[in-house]
Coordinates of C-alpha atoms in Angstrom, one line a residue:
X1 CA -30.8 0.5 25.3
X2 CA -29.9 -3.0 24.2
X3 CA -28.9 -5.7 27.3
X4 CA -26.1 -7.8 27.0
X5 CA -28.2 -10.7 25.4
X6 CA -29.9 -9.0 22.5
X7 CA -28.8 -10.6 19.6
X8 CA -26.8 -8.4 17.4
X9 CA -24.3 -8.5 14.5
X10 CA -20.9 -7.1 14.4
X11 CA -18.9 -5.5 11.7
X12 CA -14.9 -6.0 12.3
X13 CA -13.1 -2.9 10.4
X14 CA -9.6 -3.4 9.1
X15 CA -8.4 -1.4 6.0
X16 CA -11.5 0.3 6.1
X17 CA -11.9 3.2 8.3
X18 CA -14.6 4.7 7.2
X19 CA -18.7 5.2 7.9
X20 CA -19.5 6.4 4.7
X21 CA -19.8 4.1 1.4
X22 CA -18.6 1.1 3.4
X23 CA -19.7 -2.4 1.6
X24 CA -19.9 -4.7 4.6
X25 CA -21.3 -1.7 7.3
X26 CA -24.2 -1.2 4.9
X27 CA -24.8 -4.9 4.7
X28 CA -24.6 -5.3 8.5
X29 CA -26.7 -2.3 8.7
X30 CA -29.6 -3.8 6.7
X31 CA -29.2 -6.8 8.8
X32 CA -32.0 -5.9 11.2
X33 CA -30.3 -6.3 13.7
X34 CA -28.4 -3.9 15.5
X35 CA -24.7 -3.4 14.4
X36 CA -21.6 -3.2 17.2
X37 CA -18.4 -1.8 15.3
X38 CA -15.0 -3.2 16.4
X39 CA -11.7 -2.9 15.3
X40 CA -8.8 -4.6 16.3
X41 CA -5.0 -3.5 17.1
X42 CA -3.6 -7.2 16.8
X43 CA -0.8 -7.6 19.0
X44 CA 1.5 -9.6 16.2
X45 CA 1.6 -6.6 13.8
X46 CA 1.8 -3.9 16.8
X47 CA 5.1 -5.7 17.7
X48 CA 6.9 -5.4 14.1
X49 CA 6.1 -1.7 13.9
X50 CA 7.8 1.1 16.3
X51 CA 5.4 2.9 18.8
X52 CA 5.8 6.2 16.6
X53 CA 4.9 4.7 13.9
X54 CA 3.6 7.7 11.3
X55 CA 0.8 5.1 10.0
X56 CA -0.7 4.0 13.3
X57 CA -1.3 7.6 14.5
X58 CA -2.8 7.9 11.0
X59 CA -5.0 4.8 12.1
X60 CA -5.7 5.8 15.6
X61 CA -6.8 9.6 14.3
X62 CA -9.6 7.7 11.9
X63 CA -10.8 5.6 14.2
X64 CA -11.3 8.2 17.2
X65 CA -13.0 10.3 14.4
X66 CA -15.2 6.9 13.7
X67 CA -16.0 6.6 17.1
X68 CA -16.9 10.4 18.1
X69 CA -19.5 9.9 14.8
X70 CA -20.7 6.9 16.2
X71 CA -21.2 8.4 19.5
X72 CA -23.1 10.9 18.0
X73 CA -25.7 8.1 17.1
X74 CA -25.7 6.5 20.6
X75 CA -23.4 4.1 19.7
X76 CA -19.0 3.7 20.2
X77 CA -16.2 1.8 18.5
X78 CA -14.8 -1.1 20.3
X79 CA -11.5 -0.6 20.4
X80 CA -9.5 -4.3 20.9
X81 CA -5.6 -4.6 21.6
X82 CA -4.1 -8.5 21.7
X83 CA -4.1 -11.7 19.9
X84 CA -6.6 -11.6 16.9
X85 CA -7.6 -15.6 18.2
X86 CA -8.1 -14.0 22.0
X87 CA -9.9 -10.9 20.9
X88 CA -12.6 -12.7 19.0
X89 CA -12.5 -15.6 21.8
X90 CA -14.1 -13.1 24.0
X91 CA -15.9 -10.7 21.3
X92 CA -18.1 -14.3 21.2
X93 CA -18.0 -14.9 25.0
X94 CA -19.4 -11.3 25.8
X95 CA -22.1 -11.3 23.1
X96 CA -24.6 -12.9 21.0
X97 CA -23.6 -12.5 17.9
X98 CA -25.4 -13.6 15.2
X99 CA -22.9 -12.7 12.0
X100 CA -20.1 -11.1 11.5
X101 CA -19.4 -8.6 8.4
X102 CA -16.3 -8.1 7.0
X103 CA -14.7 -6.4 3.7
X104 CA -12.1 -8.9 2.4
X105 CA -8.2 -7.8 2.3
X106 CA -5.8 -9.3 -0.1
X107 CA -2.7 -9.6 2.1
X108 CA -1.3 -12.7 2.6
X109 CA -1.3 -12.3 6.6
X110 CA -4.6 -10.9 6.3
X111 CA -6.1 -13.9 4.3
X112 CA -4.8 -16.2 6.8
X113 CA -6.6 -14.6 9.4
X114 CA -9.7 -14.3 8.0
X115 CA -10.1 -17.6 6.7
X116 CA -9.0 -18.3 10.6
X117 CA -11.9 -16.1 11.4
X118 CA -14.1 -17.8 9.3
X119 CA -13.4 -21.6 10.7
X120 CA -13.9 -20.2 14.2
X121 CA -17.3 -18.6 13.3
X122 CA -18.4 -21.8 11.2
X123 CA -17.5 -24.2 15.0
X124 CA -20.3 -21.7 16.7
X125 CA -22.6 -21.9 13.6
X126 CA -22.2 -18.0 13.5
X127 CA -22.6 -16.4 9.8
X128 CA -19.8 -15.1 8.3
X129 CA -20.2 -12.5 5.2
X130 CA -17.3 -10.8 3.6
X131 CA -17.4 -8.2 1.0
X132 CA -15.4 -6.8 -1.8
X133 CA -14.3 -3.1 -0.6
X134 CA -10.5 -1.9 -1.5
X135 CA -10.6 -2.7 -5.0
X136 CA -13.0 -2.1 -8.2
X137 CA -11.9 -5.4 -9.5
X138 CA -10.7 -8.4 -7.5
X139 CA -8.0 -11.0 -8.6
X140 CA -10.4 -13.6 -9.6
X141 CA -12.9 -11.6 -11.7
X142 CA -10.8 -10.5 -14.4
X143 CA -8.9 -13.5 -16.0
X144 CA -7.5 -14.9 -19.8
X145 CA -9.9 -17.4 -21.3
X146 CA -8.3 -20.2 -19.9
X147 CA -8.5 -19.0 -16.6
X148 CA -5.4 -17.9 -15.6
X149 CA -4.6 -14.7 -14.2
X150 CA -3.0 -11.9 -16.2
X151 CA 0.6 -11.0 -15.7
X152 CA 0.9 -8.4 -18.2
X153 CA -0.4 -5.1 -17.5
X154 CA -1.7 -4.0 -20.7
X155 CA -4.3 -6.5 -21.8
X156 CA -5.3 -7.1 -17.6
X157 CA -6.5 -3.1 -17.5
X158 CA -8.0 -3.6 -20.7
X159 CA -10.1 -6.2 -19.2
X160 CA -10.4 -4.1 -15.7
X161 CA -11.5 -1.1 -18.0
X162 CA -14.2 -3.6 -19.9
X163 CA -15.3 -4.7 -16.0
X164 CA -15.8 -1.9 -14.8
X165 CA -18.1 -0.6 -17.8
X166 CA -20.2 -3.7 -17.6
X167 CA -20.8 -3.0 -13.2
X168 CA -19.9 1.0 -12.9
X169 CA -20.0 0.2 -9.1
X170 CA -22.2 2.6 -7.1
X171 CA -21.0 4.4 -4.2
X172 CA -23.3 3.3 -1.0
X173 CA -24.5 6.0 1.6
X174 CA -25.1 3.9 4.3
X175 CA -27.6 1.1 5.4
X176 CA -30.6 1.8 7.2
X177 CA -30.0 -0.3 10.0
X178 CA -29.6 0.8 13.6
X179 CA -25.8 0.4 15.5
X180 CA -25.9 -1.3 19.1
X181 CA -26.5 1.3 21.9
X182 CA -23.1 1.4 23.9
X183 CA -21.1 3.7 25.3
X184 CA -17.2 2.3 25.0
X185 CA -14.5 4.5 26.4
X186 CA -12.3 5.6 24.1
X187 CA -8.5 4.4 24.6
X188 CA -5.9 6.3 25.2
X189 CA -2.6 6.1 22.4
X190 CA -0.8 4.8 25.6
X191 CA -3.1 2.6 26.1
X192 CA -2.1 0.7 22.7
X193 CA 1.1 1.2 23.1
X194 CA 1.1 4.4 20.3
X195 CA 3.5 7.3 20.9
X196 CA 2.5 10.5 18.7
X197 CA 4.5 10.7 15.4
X198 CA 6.8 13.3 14.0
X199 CA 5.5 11.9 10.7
X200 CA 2.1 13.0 9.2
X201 CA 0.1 11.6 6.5
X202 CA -1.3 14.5 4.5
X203 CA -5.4 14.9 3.2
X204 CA -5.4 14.0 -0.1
X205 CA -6.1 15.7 -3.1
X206 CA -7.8 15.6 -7.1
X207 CA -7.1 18.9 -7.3
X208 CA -3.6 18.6 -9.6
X209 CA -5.5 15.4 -11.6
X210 CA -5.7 17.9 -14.9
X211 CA -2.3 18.4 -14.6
X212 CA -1.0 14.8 -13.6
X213 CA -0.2 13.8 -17.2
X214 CA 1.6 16.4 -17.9
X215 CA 3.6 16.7 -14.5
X216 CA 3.4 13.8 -12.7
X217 CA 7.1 13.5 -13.7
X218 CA 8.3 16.2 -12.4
X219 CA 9.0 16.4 -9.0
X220 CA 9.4 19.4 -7.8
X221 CA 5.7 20.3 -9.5
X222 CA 4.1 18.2 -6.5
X223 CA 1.2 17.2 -8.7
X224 CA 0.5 13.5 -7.2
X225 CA -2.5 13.4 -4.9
X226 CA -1.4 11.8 -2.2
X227 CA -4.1 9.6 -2.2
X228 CA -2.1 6.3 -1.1
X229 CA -2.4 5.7 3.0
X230 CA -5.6 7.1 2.1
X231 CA -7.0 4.1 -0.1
X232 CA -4.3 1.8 2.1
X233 CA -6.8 2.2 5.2
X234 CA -9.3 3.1 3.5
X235 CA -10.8 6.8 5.0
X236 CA -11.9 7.2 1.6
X237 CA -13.4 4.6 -1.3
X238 CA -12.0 3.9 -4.0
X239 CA -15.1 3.4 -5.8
X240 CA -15.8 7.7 -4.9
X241 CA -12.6 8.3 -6.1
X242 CA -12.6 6.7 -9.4
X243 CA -16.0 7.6 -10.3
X244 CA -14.7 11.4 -9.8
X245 CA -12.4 11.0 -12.3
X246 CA -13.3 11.9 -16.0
X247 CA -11.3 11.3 -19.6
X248 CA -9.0 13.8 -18.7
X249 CA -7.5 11.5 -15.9
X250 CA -7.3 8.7 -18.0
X251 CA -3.2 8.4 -17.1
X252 CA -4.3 8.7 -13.2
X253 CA -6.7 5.9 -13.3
X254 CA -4.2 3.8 -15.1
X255 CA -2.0 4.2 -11.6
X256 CA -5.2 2.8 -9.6
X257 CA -5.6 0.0 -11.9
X258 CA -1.8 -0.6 -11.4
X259 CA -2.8 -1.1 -8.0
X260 CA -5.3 -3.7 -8.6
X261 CA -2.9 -5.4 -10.9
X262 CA -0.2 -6.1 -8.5
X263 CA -2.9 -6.7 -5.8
X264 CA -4.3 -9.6 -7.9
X265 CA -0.3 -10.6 -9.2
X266 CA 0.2 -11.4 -5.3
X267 CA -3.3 -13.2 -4.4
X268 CA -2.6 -15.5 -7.1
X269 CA 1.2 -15.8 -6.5
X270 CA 2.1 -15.2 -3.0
X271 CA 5.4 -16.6 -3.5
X272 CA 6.6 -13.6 -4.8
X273 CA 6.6 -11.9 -1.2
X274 CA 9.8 -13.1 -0.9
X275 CA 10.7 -14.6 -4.3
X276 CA 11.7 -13.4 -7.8
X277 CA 8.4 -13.6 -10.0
X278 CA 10.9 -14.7 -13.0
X279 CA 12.5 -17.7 -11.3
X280 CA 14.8 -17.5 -14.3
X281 CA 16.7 -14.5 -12.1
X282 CA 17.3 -16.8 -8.8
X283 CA 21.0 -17.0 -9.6
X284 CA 22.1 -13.5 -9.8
X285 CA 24.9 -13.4 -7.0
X286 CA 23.6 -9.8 -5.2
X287 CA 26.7 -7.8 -4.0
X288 CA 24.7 -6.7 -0.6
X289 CA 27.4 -4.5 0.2
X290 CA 26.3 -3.2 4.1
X291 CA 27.7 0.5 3.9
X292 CA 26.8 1.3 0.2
X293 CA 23.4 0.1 1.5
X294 CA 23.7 2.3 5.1
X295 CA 24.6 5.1 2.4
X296 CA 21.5 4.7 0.4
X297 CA 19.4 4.2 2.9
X298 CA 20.2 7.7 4.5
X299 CA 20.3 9.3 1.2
X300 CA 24.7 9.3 1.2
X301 CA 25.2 8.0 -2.1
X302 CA 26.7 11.3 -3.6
X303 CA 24.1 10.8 -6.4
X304 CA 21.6 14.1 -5.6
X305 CA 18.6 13.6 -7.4
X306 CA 19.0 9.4 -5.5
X307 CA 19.7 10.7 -2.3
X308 CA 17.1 13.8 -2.3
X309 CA 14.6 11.3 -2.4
X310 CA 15.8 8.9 0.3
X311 CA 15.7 12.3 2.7
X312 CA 12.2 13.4 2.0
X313 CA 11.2 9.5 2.6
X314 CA 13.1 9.4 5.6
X315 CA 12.1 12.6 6.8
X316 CA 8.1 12.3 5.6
X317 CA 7.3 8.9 4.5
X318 CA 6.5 10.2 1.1
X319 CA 8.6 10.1 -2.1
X320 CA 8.1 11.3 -5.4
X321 CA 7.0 8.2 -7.9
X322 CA 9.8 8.9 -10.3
X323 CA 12.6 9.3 -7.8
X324 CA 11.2 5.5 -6.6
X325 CA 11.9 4.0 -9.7
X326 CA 15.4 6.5 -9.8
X327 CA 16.3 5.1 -6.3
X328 CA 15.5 1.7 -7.0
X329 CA 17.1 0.8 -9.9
X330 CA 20.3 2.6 -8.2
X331 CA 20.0 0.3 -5.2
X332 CA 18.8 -2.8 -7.6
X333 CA 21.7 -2.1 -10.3
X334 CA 24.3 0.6 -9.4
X335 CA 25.0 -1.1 -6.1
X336 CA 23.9 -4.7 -7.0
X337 CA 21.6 -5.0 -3.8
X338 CA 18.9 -7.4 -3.4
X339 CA 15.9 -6.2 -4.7
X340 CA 14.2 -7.2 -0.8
X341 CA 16.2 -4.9 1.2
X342 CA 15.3 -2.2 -0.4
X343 CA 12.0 -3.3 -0.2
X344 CA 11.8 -4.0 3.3
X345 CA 13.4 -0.2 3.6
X346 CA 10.5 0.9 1.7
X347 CA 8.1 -1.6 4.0
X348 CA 9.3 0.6 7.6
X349 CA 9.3 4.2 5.7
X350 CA 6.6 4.8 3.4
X351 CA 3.2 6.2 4.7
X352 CA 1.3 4.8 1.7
X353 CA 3.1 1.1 2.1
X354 CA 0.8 -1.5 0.5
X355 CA 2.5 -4.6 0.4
X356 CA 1.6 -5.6 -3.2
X357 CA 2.1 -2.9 -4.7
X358 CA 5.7 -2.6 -3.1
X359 CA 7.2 -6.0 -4.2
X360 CA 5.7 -5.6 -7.8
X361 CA 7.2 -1.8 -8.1
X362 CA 10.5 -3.5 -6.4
X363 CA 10.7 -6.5 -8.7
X364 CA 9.9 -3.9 -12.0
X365 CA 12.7 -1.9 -10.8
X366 CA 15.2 -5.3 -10.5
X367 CA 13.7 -6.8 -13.7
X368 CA 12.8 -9.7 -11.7
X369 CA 8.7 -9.4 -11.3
X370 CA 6.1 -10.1 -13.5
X371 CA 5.7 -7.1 -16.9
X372 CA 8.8 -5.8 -15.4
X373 CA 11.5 -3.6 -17.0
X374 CA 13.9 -5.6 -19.0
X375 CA 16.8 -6.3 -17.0
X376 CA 19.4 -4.0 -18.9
X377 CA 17.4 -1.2 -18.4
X378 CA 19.1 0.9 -16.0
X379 CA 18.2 4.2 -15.1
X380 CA 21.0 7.0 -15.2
X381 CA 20.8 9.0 -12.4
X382 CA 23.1 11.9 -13.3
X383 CA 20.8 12.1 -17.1
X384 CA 17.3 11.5 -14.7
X385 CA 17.7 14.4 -12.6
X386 CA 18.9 16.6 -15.7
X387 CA 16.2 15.3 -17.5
X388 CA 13.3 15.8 -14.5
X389 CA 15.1 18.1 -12.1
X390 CA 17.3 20.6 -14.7
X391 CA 16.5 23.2 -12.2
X392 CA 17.5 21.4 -8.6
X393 CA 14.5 23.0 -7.0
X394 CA 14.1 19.4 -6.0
X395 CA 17.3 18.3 -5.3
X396 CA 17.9 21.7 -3.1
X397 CA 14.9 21.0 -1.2
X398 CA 15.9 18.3 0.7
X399 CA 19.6 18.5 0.0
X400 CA 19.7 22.5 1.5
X401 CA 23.0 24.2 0.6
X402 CA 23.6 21.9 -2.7
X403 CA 25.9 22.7 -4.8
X404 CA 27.6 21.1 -7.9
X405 CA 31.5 20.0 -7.5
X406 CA 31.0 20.2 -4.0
X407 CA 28.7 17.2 -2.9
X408 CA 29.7 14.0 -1.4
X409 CA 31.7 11.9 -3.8
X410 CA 29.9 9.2 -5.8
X411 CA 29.5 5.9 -4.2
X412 CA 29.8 4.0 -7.6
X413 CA 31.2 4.9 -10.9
X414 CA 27.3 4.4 -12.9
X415 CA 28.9 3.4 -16.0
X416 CA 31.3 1.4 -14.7
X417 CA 28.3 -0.1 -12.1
X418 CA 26.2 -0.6 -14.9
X419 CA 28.5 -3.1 -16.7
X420 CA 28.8 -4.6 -13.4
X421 CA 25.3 -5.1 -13.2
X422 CA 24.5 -6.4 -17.0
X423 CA 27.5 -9.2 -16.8
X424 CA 25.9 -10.1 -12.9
X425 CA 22.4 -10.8 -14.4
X426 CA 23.4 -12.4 -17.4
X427 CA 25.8 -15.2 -15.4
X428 CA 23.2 -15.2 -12.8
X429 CA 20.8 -16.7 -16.0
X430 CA 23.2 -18.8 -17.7
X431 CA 23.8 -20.8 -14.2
X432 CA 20.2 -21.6 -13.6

């Protein structure tokens, strides 16, 4: 057993959760020095999220499976609740750390607070090593010749796709290290303030991938993988998962390098957290009309295959990938909403919420971000669900008892919306 003075290091999970292939645990682990895993519930997030939140029982169930694991090796998690600045305050009080290991998050909170971290280590001349983790590819290793980033899809995954050849990352086992001998209680869900969820993040899947191409548009075929909160908190790498994947799944890897694209669009611009990408759109007077949005928020909009969608997001915190883009351009165009409300709605509902990948899917939708749809394309929503749901099995299973010519009436005329829309964005340009 270690005493309280034995030098150690510590490795600070985040979006991590995970004991297996785990860049900066392996590193601390082949520290030589023993290794005391902490994670911390900071108390700013806790307070913008409801108690029964679906994604913090997602969190709490990984780490309490982290921590029996570790217990299993003599060791615990350190569980923290409070102010990131406080926690580490007395993480540094109580122990003699030596370094701190950390996998970086792109974020923009999350940058903050690690370079925050890294200024308070630097004061007590402790080490501070931070790793690339979430991502295959970060934001500043794959760039145009003149050293800008990519905004264009296309030629950045044809760059990703020439990066990865050159490193084909290796997944990592584990270091050889030893973790610091404790025995930490685990905490309670009341004791962080969690209430249990009526919303559950499902295990993921690769079992539809040699189908994905064929069906990923489809959604009553269920043929996604429901691999998002997965790679958002990372119970799984995604270095295993694409290194799973074979030429067959060419189509799925192209959604994960969609992931790094938009992760790397908001590192380098983090403007467009709040702001239109194309600044050329900043004029577009938004209707914001409070009950149509109320209506498409609970999934009232009298359009099915729109508000089927809406339900199974309220309802599960999952929604098919083409329904998004269905019920986005409705919200975007159709009602003439702000692109940002619909992606805060998003922000509070979806189990697999990553916030760059949110705003760039929002801003495609409006036309607005970076490689985005061209502003008068407007999805039908009537022609979608004939074309992707012919059958209503969809539509009938979260709509139960649906029937044609007897559904709520139609919020918006679409054709008549859709002018509506067109003549909006173009005076919104002409005025800038």
């Amino acid at each position: 057993m270690h005493s309280g003075r034995d030098p150690l290091v510590i490795v600070c999970f985040r979006r991590d959760l995970r004991l297996s292939d785990n860049t900066a645990l392996n590193a601390a682990l082949e520290s030589g020095l023993p290794v005391l895993p902490v994670y911390i519930f900071d108390e700013t997030t806790l307070r913008t999220l409801p108690p029964d939140d679906g994604r913090l029982n997602f969190i709490y169930a990984l780490l309490a499976g982290m921590d029996r694991d570790l217990k299993k090796q003599g060791s615990s998690l350190r569980v923290c609740r409070g102010r990131s600045e406080a926690v580490w305050e007395k993480l540094l009080r109580e122990y003699p750390c030596n370094a701190v290991y950390m996998n970086r998050d792109y974020d923009p909170g999350a940058v903050d607070t690690e370079d925050a971290l890294g200024q308070r280590l630097r004061k007590r001349n402790i080490a501070f090593h931070t790793f690339r983790d979430r991502v295959i590819v970060e934001g500043d290793e794959v760039v145009k010749r003149d050293g800008m980033p990519y905004t264009v899809f296309t030629p950045y995954k044809r760059a990703w796709l020439e990066k990865f050849r050159e490193t084909d990352p290796e997944t990592g086992n584990g270091g050889t290290g030893r973790f610091y001998r404790c025995a930490f209680p685990f905490p309670g869900r009341e004791e962080l303030g969690i209430r249990a969820s009526g919303v559950r993040v499902r295990d993921y899947t690769l079992e539809h991938l040699d189908r994905y191409a064929r069906d990923r548009d489809i959604p009553a075929a269920d043929a996604g993988s429901y691999l998002g909160p997965h790679l958002r908190f990372g119970s799984v790498s995604i270095r295993r998962i694409v290194r799973s994947l074979n030429t067959k799944h060419e189509v799925f890897l192209s959604e994960l390098i969609w992931r790094e694209f938009f992760m790397q669009i908001l590192l380098h611009y983090p403007r467009v957290l709040h702001a239109n990408f194309r600044e050329k759109y900043n004029g577009i007077a938004w209707r914001n009309n409070d009950n149509e949005f109320e209506r498409w928020c609970k999934g009232e909009t009298g359009y099915p295959l729109v508000d089927a969608g809406m339900r199974q997001l309220n309802r599960t915190g999952y929604m098919h990938n083409r329904v998004r883009m269905v019920a986005a351009s409705f919200l975007c165009k159709d009602l003439l909403t702000d692109w940002r409300r619909g992606e805060e709605y998003f922000s509070r509902k979806l189990l697999d919420y990553e916030p760059a990948s949110n705003n760039g899917n929002w801003q495609w939708a409006a036309g607005t971000g970076c490689d985005a749809a061209p502003f008068f394309r407007i999805f039908n929503p009537v022609t979608q669900q004939k074309r992707f749901d012919k059958a209503l099995r969809y539509v009938r299973t979260w709509i139960p008892g649906y029937e044609e010519g007897r559904y709520l009436n139609p919020v918006v005329e679409h054709r008549a919306a859709r002018e509506r829309a067109l003549s909006a964005y173009k005076a919104g340009m002409k005025h800038r």
